[in-house]
XYZ file of N, CA and C in Angstrom:
675
model
N 0.899 -1.092 -0.015
C 0.033 -0.091 0.048
C 1.110 1.107 -0.050
N 0.602 2.114 -0.945
C 1.491 3.139 -1.125
C 1.096 4.437 -0.299
N 2.163 5.088 0.330
C 1.687 6.337 1.180
C 2.145 7.559 0.497
N 1.213 8.362 0.000
C 1.913 9.569 -1.037
C 2.256 10.747 0.366
N 2.704 11.748 -0.452
C 3.318 12.937 0.222
C 1.632 13.564 0.557
N 1.029 14.042 1.532
C -0.286 14.435 1.829
C 0.075 16.141 2.244
N -0.610 16.874 1.582
C -0.662 18.364 1.776
C -1.609 18.880 2.220
N -1.860 19.751 3.341
C -2.779 20.049 3.938
C -3.930 20.794 3.166
N -3.553 21.682 2.317
C -4.362 22.354 1.161
C -3.397 23.071 -0.010
N -4.200 23.621 -0.785
C -3.118 23.980 -2.125
C -2.133 25.069 -1.814
N -2.321 25.877 -0.448
C -1.384 26.769 -0.147
C -0.216 26.333 0.412
N -0.614 25.198 1.230
C 0.347 24.638 1.964
C 1.508 23.966 0.719
N 0.667 23.153 -0.170
C 1.627 22.688 -1.326
C 2.254 23.831 -1.940
N 1.986 24.988 -2.131
C 2.661 26.085 -2.641
C 3.894 26.575 -2.117
N 3.694 26.695 -0.742
C 4.844 26.941 0.114
C 5.895 25.979 0.010
N 5.592 24.690 0.100
C 6.423 23.439 0.019
C 7.368 23.410 -1.367
N 6.382 23.896 -2.518
C 6.796 23.935 -3.837
C 7.890 24.806 -3.852
N 7.600 26.073 -3.375
C 8.573 27.391 -3.547
C 9.767 27.034 -2.719
N 9.826 25.983 -1.793
C 11.073 25.991 -1.193
C 11.991 25.014 -2.138
N 11.323 24.248 -3.330
C 12.233 23.803 -4.084
C 12.717 24.377 -5.269
N 12.325 25.769 -5.091
C 12.579 26.626 -6.471
C 13.049 27.857 -5.733
N 13.732 27.818 -4.502
C 14.453 28.983 -4.071
C 15.360 29.814 -4.967
N 15.917 28.881 -6.030
C 17.004 29.511 -6.449
C 16.762 30.618 -7.925
N 15.162 30.501 -7.674
C 14.588 31.557 -8.793
C 14.204 32.904 -7.847
N 14.300 32.866 -6.728
C 13.741 33.895 -5.890
C 14.467 35.259 -6.356
N 13.680 36.186 -6.085
C 14.253 37.720 -6.526
C 14.779 38.125 -7.805
N 14.598 37.201 -8.649
C 15.008 37.373 -9.993
C 14.028 38.121 -10.794
N 14.358 39.270 -11.381
C 13.534 40.171 -12.296
C 13.134 39.452 -13.390
N 13.737 38.334 -13.999
C 13.095 37.600 -15.266
C 12.217 36.580 -15.028
N 11.879 36.301 -13.932
C 10.867 35.012 -13.516
C 9.555 35.702 -13.637
N 8.755 34.775 -14.001
C 7.216 35.071 -14.146
C 6.427 33.308 -13.867
N 5.687 33.778 -12.956
C 4.925 32.620 -12.371
C 3.481 32.622 -13.125
N 3.076 31.324 -13.705
C 2.012 31.188 -14.763
C 1.432 29.747 -14.098
N 0.204 30.176 -13.549
C -0.910 29.217 -13.017
C -1.639 28.285 -14.288
N -1.633 27.245 -13.980
C -2.781 26.553 -14.566
C -4.196 26.700 -13.846
N -4.960 27.360 -14.290
C -6.392 27.414 -13.568
C -7.384 26.174 -13.672
N -8.340 26.071 -12.738
C -8.465 26.867 -11.397
C -7.463 26.536 -10.319
N -7.524 25.041 -10.170
C -6.467 24.773 -9.081
C -5.148 25.223 -8.988
N -4.456 25.389 -9.958
C -2.807 25.803 -9.970
C -2.787 27.264 -9.352
N -4.014 27.923 -9.065
C -3.889 29.558 -8.837
C -3.513 29.505 -7.326
N -4.005 28.920 -6.637
C -3.568 29.061 -4.989
C -2.159 28.493 -4.892
N -1.719 27.488 -5.566
C -0.462 26.925 -5.230
C 0.326 27.948 -5.939
N 0.109 28.415 -7.261
C 1.235 29.459 -7.695
C 1.271 30.719 -6.956
N 0.080 31.110 -6.300
C 0.034 32.255 -5.641
C 1.116 32.469 -4.316
N 1.345 31.165 -3.739
C 2.129 30.956 -2.989
C 3.548 30.760 -3.421
N 3.769 30.245 -4.474
C 5.146 30.306 -5.167
C 5.463 31.711 -5.439
N 4.615 32.588 -6.127
C 4.971 33.967 -6.418
C 5.242 34.747 -5.320
N 4.476 34.588 -4.283
C 4.678 35.369 -2.961
C 6.089 35.117 -2.280
N 6.498 33.730 -2.307
C 7.692 33.437 -1.767
C 8.946 33.535 -2.567
N 8.915 33.707 -3.866
C 9.902 33.906 -4.738
C 10.015 35.526 -5.109
N 8.732 36.134 -4.797
C 8.913 37.646 -4.922
C 8.575 37.931 -6.635
N 7.713 37.252 -7.157
C 7.731 36.959 -8.407
C 6.320 37.502 -9.234
N 6.212 37.992 -10.278
C 4.432 38.319 -10.952
C 3.864 37.040 -11.043
N 2.598 36.881 -11.104
C 1.625 36.113 -11.019
C 0.641 36.499 -12.113
N 0.408 35.301 -12.961
C -0.836 35.244 -14.044
C -1.126 34.088 -14.341
N -2.125 33.808 -15.057
C -2.520 32.322 -15.700
C -2.229 32.100 -16.792
N -2.272 31.101 -17.137
C -1.993 30.249 -18.342
C -3.268 29.429 -18.678
N -4.102 29.887 -19.469
C -5.394 29.249 -19.744
C -5.194 28.151 -20.864
N -5.597 26.852 -20.225
C -5.422 25.614 -21.163
C -6.791 24.741 -20.969
N -7.452 24.269 -21.919
C -8.405 23.516 -21.709
C -8.204 22.037 -22.254
N -8.938 21.118 -21.567
C -8.643 19.676 -21.838
C -9.750 19.294 -22.889
N -9.464 18.517 -23.758
C -10.160 17.896 -24.665
C -10.675 16.496 -24.173
N -11.761 16.263 -23.645
C -12.405 15.028 -23.122
C -12.841 14.263 -24.321
N -12.605 12.879 -24.013
C -13.317 11.789 -24.895
C -14.722 11.925 -24.827
N -15.287 12.044 -25.844
C -16.970 12.148 -25.968
C -17.490 10.821 -25.271
N -18.228 11.337 -24.119
C -18.924 10.205 -23.419
C -18.348 9.640 -21.932
N -16.749 10.150 -22.039
C -15.959 9.966 -20.952
C -15.172 10.989 -20.803
N -15.807 12.237 -20.491
C -14.922 13.481 -20.657
C -13.932 13.521 -19.272
N -13.838 12.655 -18.524
C -12.562 12.661 -17.690
C -11.502 12.226 -18.257
N -11.519 11.497 -19.311
C -10.251 10.912 -20.019
C -10.133 12.326 -21.223
N -8.735 12.536 -20.758
C -8.305 13.538 -21.739
C -7.733 12.877 -23.016
N -8.442 13.381 -24.462
C -7.730 12.998 -25.560
C -6.556 14.214 -26.041
N -6.434 15.168 -25.462
C -5.675 16.378 -25.460
C -5.819 17.656 -25.068
N -5.607 18.500 -25.564
C -5.902 19.876 -24.756
C -5.636 21.103 -26.009
N -6.112 22.399 -25.649
C -5.846 23.443 -26.460
C -5.383 24.528 -25.480
N -4.648 25.434 -26.135
C -4.052 26.668 -25.488
C -4.120 27.841 -26.269
N -3.460 29.050 -25.887
C -3.948 30.387 -26.472
C -3.032 30.111 -27.875
N -3.177 30.961 -28.929
C -2.412 31.073 -30.009
C -2.480 29.979 -30.948
N -3.810 29.064 -30.745
C -3.800 28.252 -31.837
C -3.320 26.854 -31.646
N -2.874 26.592 -30.345
C -2.139 25.354 -29.976
C -3.126 24.391 -29.755
N -2.866 23.033 -30.554
C -3.488 21.894 -29.951
C -2.713 20.544 -29.914
N -2.726 19.929 -28.644
C -1.865 18.923 -28.330
C -2.988 17.627 -28.293
N -2.709 16.394 -29.144
C -3.542 15.463 -28.960
C -2.718 14.166 -28.563
N -3.331 13.230 -27.703
C -2.845 11.830 -27.635
C -3.171 10.876 -28.528
N -2.247 11.094 -29.686
C -2.581 10.154 -30.904
C -2.749 8.651 -30.716
N -1.881 8.301 -29.639
C -2.097 6.849 -29.563
C -3.733 6.513 -28.950
N -4.107 7.377 -27.985
C -5.477 7.194 -27.633
C -6.324 7.358 -28.693
N -6.134 8.671 -29.567
C -7.273 8.689 -30.589
C -7.175 7.562 -31.566
N -6.127 6.936 -31.939
C -6.083 5.533 -32.844
C -6.742 4.601 -32.191
N -6.592 4.332 -30.705
C -6.995 3.234 -30.154
C -8.635 3.297 -30.203
N -9.006 4.518 -29.657
C -10.594 4.575 -29.537
C -11.241 5.059 -30.682
N -10.476 4.998 -31.913
C -11.175 5.366 -33.311
C -11.951 6.662 -33.309
N -11.577 7.693 -32.663
C -12.091 9.035 -32.489
C -12.081 9.849 -33.982
N -12.884 10.165 -34.608
C -12.971 10.681 -35.784
C -12.535 12.063 -35.751
N -11.966 12.584 -36.806
C -11.361 13.956 -36.831
C -12.692 15.014 -36.732
N -13.614 14.899 -37.088
C -14.905 15.724 -36.962
C -15.444 15.680 -35.541
N -15.084 14.724 -34.631
C -15.362 14.820 -33.215
C -14.327 15.561 -32.522
N -12.931 15.240 -33.188
C -11.899 16.270 -32.506
C -12.242 17.681 -32.443
N -12.414 18.029 -34.023
C -12.688 19.327 -34.162
C -13.809 20.174 -33.507
N -15.079 19.158 -33.390
C -15.858 19.807 -32.594
C -15.851 20.098 -31.333
N -14.948 19.114 -30.548
C -14.714 19.261 -29.200
C -13.865 20.583 -29.074
N -12.802 20.567 -29.935
C -11.832 21.934 -30.076
C -12.475 23.174 -30.114
N -13.637 23.329 -31.061
C -14.299 24.611 -30.936
C -15.055 24.796 -29.774
N -15.541 23.709 -28.973
C -16.198 24.162 -27.976
C -15.280 24.458 -26.769
N -14.161 23.980 -26.725
C -13.229 24.279 -25.670
C -12.357 25.687 -25.980
N -12.184 25.778 -27.134
C -11.525 27.056 -27.527
C -12.466 28.482 -26.982
N -13.797 28.158 -27.401
C -14.679 29.134 -26.960
C -14.771 29.461 -25.361
N -14.683 28.273 -24.715
C -14.563 28.335 -23.347
C -13.220 28.903 -22.798
N -12.265 28.643 -23.578
C -10.722 29.125 -23.222
C -10.917 30.733 -23.214
N -11.427 31.101 -24.403
C -11.668 32.753 -24.458
C -12.330 33.159 -23.256
N -13.523 32.733 -22.925
C -14.455 33.059 -21.862
C -13.579 33.336 -20.575
N -12.582 32.291 -20.306
C -12.132 32.284 -19.102
C -10.826 33.299 -18.921
N -10.265 33.473 -20.314
C -9.253 34.401 -20.403
C -9.908 35.735 -19.938
N -11.145 36.171 -20.542
C -11.794 37.274 -20.250
C -11.947 37.563 -18.830
N -12.586 36.403 -18.323
C -13.294 36.303 -16.797
C -11.975 36.458 -15.719
N -11.052 35.881 -16.184
C -9.877 35.955 -15.094
C -9.083 37.110 -15.287
N -8.722 37.664 -16.374
C -7.782 38.921 -16.570
C -8.474 40.372 -16.415
N -9.933 40.076 -16.711
C -10.664 41.456 -16.520
C -10.330 42.368 -17.574
N -9.697 41.925 -18.564
C -9.285 42.960 -19.794
C -7.968 43.368 -19.402
N -7.232 42.850 -18.670
C -5.553 42.824 -18.858
C -5.061 41.949 -19.900
N -3.922 42.515 -20.745
C -3.518 41.598 -21.808
C -2.482 40.655 -21.054
N -2.413 39.682 -21.727
C -1.498 38.717 -21.093
C -0.140 39.030 -20.924
N 0.716 38.540 -20.344
C 1.893 39.254 -19.653
C 3.012 38.698 -20.811
N 4.134 39.409 -21.069
C 5.237 39.326 -21.568
C 6.134 38.172 -21.373
N 6.339 37.242 -22.121
C 6.919 35.897 -21.912
C 8.410 35.927 -22.587
N 8.538 36.472 -23.681
C 9.838 36.454 -24.399
C 11.075 36.847 -23.597
N 12.041 35.939 -23.711
C 13.264 36.101 -22.737
C 13.192 35.957 -21.124
N 11.897 35.460 -20.625
C 11.656 35.102 -19.278
C 11.998 33.907 -18.981
N 12.098 33.553 -17.656
C 12.221 32.432 -17.085
C 10.570 32.209 -16.533
N 10.004 31.164 -17.295
C 8.379 31.023 -16.920
C 8.397 29.749 -15.805
N 7.693 29.983 -14.646
C 7.420 29.009 -13.875
C 5.943 28.323 -14.069
N 5.612 27.351 -14.615
C 4.290 26.960 -15.078
C 3.807 25.908 -13.837
N 2.671 26.443 -12.987
C 2.634 25.823 -11.895
C 0.872 25.105 -12.044
N 0.733 23.910 -11.409
C -0.296 23.386 -11.373
C -0.771 22.798 -10.248
N -1.800 22.270 -9.391
C -2.149 21.676 -8.160
C -1.651 20.214 -8.100
N -1.557 19.713 -9.426
C -1.410 18.232 -9.599
C -1.521 18.002 -11.190
N -0.707 17.123 -11.587
C -0.787 16.768 -13.120
C -0.982 15.364 -13.264
N -1.950 14.854 -13.979
C -2.131 13.302 -14.289
C -1.613 13.048 -15.477
N -2.309 13.019 -16.574
C -1.693 12.861 -18.039
C -0.918 13.505 -18.529
N -0.802 14.885 -18.153
C 0.239 15.689 -18.759
C -0.242 16.656 -19.962
N -1.587 16.147 -20.536
C -1.910 16.996 -21.726
C -2.291 18.308 -21.845
N -2.764 18.900 -20.587
C -2.923 20.493 -20.473
C -1.401 21.220 -20.101
N -0.492 20.452 -19.539
C 0.687 21.213 -19.374
C 1.411 21.173 -20.396
N 1.277 20.006 -21.320
C 1.923 20.025 -22.656
C 1.535 21.008 -23.686
N 0.207 21.358 -23.738
C -0.245 22.150 -24.487
C 0.208 23.574 -24.226
N 0.286 23.759 -22.600
C 0.705 24.918 -22.282
C 2.172 25.359 -22.488
N 3.042 24.155 -22.723
C 4.395 24.515 -22.659
C 4.420 24.813 -24.418
N 3.829 24.094 -25.103
C 3.877 24.261 -26.574
C 3.465 25.654 -26.874
N 2.458 26.270 -26.222
C 2.044 27.500 -26.371
C 2.971 28.663 -25.846
N 3.579 28.366 -25.021
C 4.680 29.261 -24.321
C 6.058 29.168 -25.260
N 6.486 28.007 -25.778
C 7.400 28.039 -26.640
C 7.425 28.798 -27.935
N 6.303 29.031 -28.307
C 6.080 29.974 -29.538
C 6.366 31.390 -29.038
N 6.264 31.731 -27.668
C 6.387 33.096 -27.428
C 7.964 33.397 -26.865
N 8.586 32.475 -27.101
C 10.342 32.667 -26.919
C 10.545 32.965 -25.661
N 10.115 32.174 -24.404
C 10.668 32.355 -23.254
C 12.312 32.026 -23.199
N 12.890 32.489 -22.082
C 14.351 31.817 -21.824
C 14.340 30.293 -21.430
N 13.200 30.142 -20.370
C 13.204 28.706 -19.755
C 12.134 28.633 -19.676
N 11.588 27.363 -19.578
C 10.398 26.883 -19.109
C 10.500 25.824 -17.952
N 9.953 26.137 -16.599
C 9.948 25.268 -15.427
C 8.498 24.891 -15.184
N 8.418 23.617 -14.986
C 6.989 22.837 -14.767
C 7.052 22.702 -13.342
N 6.252 23.045 -12.335
C 6.373 22.819 -11.032
C 5.160 22.401 -10.683
N 5.037 21.386 -9.896
C 3.609 20.615 -9.486
C 3.981 19.796 -8.148
N 3.116 19.847 -7.346
C 3.158 19.215 -5.952
C 3.196 17.636 -6.254
N 2.233 17.295 -7.406
C 2.392 15.606 -7.281
C 1.856 15.326 -8.634
N 2.416 14.207 -9.246
C 2.376 13.759 -10.551
C 2.908 12.276 -10.787
N 2.522 11.609 -11.558
C 3.178 10.195 -11.960
C 4.523 10.354 -12.275
N 5.352 9.631 -12.149
C 6.804 9.472 -12.563
C 6.613 9.337 -14.337
N 5.687 8.827 -14.825
C 5.692 8.536 -16.360
C 5.291 10.097 -16.815
N 4.455 10.661 -16.314
C 4.162 11.957 -16.491
C 5.250 12.901 -16.491
N 5.968 12.982 -15.188
C 7.366 13.678 -15.185
C 8.232 13.341 -16.110
N 8.251 12.046 -16.671
C 9.312 11.877 -17.609
C 8.895 12.646 -19.176
N 7.522 12.517 -19.408
C 6.955 13.094 -20.401
C 7.389 14.657 -20.607
N 7.137 15.385 -19.381
C 7.208 16.903 -19.383
C 8.678 17.208 -19.457
N 9.524 16.471 -18.796
C 10.965 16.573 -19.205
C 11.421 16.642 -20.508
N 10.835 16.143 -21.435
C 11.121 15.850 -22.825
C 11.010 17.404 -23.272
N 10.024 17.957 -22.760
C 9.354 19.142 -23.478
C 9.765 20.474 -22.652
N 9.862 20.425 -21.489
C 10.287 21.741 -20.695
C 11.828 21.602 -20.265
N 12.271 22.685 -19.849
C 13.634 22.830 -19.376
C 13.973 22.236 -18.266
N 12.855 21.994 -17.295
C 12.968 21.628 -15.893
C 11.591 21.158 -15.383
N 11.555 20.128 -14.597
C 10.454 19.785 -14.027
C 10.587 19.515 -12.421
N 9.956 20.051 -11.558
C 9.975 20.002 -10.232
C 8.709 19.497 -9.601
N 8.786 18.344 -8.886
C 7.589 17.400 -8.680
C 8.151 17.108 -7.295
N 7.041 17.240 -5.875
C 7.557 16.899 -4.726
C 7.140 15.469 -4.489
N 5.968 14.981 -4.875
C 5.293 13.494 -4.692
C 5.136 12.737 -5.946
N 5.453 11.613 -6.204
C 4.916 11.025 -7.379
C 4.568 9.513 -6.782
N 3.248 9.237 -6.106
C 3.006 8.038 -5.584
C 2.577 6.913 -6.866
N 2.796 5.821 -6.309
C 2.535 4.740 -7.263
C 1.897 3.747 -6.605
N 0.649 3.170 -7.045
C 0.093 3.768 -8.461
C -0.562 5.177 -8.307
N -0.721 6.080 -9.246
C -1.198 7.358 -9.192
C -2.767 7.377 -9.442
N -3.417 7.463 -8.504
C -4.812 7.291 -8.860
C -5.621 8.660 -8.669
N -5.272 9.691 -8.058
C -5.763 10.801 -8.147
C -5.340 12.066 -7.487
N -5.360 13.235 -8.104
C -4.447 14.538 -7.566
C -5.063 14.646 -6.283
N -6.254 14.459 -6.044
C -6.940 14.974 -4.967
C -6.575 13.879 -3.655
N -6.029 13.096 -3.878
C -5.483 11.956 -2.734
C -4.390 12.350 -2.230
N -3.496 13.431 -2.671
C -2.325 13.883 -2.164
C -2.679 15.338 -1.352
N -3.954 15.523 -0.972
C -4.673 16.590 -0.398
C -5.395 16.256 0.695
N -5.326 16.975 1.931
C -6.220 16.591 2.911
C -7.594 17.683 2.735
N -7.399 18.721 2.070
C -8.643 19.717 1.645
C -8.162 19.842 0.411
N -9.259 19.529 -0.564
C -9.199 19.905 -1.986
C -10.388 20.315 -2.662
N -10.974 21.614 -2.374
C -12.161 22.090 -2.643
C -12.090 22.393 -4.189
N -13.119 22.568 -4.883
C -13.317 22.968 -5.977
C -13.322 24.546 -6.086
N -12.718 25.233 -6.999
C -12.586 26.597 -7.073
C -13.375 27.278 -8.060
N -13.898 28.433 -7.727
C -14.738 29.178 -8.818
C -13.991 30.444 -9.780
N -14.488 30.735 -10.667
C -13.845 31.922 -11.416
C -13.608 33.109 -10.548
N -14.445 33.277 -9.684
C -14.774 34.408 -8.743
C -13.480 34.399 -7.829
N -13.119 33.380 -7.243
C -11.906 32.847 -6.498
C -10.637 33.062 -7.237
N -10.496 32.802 -8.660
C -9.410 32.780 -9.197
C -9.115 34.360 -9.541
N -10.343 34.952 -9.796
C -10.066 36.456 -10.492
C -9.462 37.211 -9.073
N -9.892 36.798 -7.664
C -9.659 37.511 -6.810
C -8.166 37.315 -6.413
N -7.672 35.970 -6.527
C -6.266 35.750 -6.059
C -5.470 36.623 -7.265
N -5.997 36.652 -8.526
C -5.010 37.449 -9.671
C -5.107 38.987 -9.255
N -6.438 39.581 -8.841
C -6.105 40.896 -8.370
C -5.521 41.213 -7.250
N -5.374 40.295 -6.265
C -4.771 40.547 -5.375
C -3.079 40.571 -5.435
N -2.748 39.667 -6.514
C -1.340 39.584 -6.813
C -0.974 40.719 -7.596
N -1.959 41.295 -8.499
C -1.548 42.689 -9.185
C -1.333 43.866 -8.394
N -1.964 43.827 -7.391
C -1.849 44.866 -6.537
C -0.539 44.951 -5.630
N -0.162 43.639 -5.494
C 1.382 43.477 -4.709
C 2.391 43.906 -5.419
N 2.352 43.594 -7.013
C 3.331 44.195 -7.877
C 2.757 44.836 -9.006
N 3.509 45.606 -9.927
C 3.266 46.038 -11.188
C 2.767 44.857 -12.036
N 2.187 45.300 -13.068
C 1.828 44.322 -14.225
C 3.296 43.755 -14.596
N 3.176 42.285 -15.117
C 4.294 41.605 -15.446
C 4.709 41.999 -16.882
N 5.719 42.748 -16.914
C 6.094 43.227 -18.303
C 7.169 42.456 -18.860
N 7.966 43.083 -19.522
C 9.308 42.288 -19.878
C 10.458 42.531 -19.064
N 11.222 41.581 -18.855
C 12.288 41.507 -17.661
C 13.256 42.801 -18.317
N 13.798 43.623 -17.039
C 14.686 44.486 -17.280
C 16.027 44.221 -17.595
């Protein structure tokens, strides 16, 4: 019977994750991006401890029709779409189904971008060290889409940071990111929520409030000096 690292809540996970990222503290080129919704309170603690600006990287999972909890891919800003080609072939998912789901999730992605930022433009990424944070990563499809979208914007370095993820997912992410920081990799990996004592669902309003608080603590995230 495996015993995973258990975090009190997302804020506790963020503080413990920040302790692994201390070499990035106080650097003016660092930008912390959260994968909402769950990644926001984790990233907020990382940004606070590192004294870095905080924003969101909105990515939407493409669920298998009829089994939406299973990800066949994800979409991100800039027209990025990442597909699990092996799963698509195995389940014989037709292109028209993938395109339909892509359209639905792109519309939701745009809605969330507007809701979370309240009209603020996305942060400048070129030349920065970007720390991409989530509260846990299972298959890695959303994180891979986020990495692909970020690469197109010319960051100096992409660091994926998460409290918990399977070892296989961490290896897949290391092939695309410059660095992966993960505290706990329980085997078998059954669910992200099992690594937390408290794991409540978050609302758009809570995400927006966290971002507004972070923006008041620091000026908007522009290009590095």
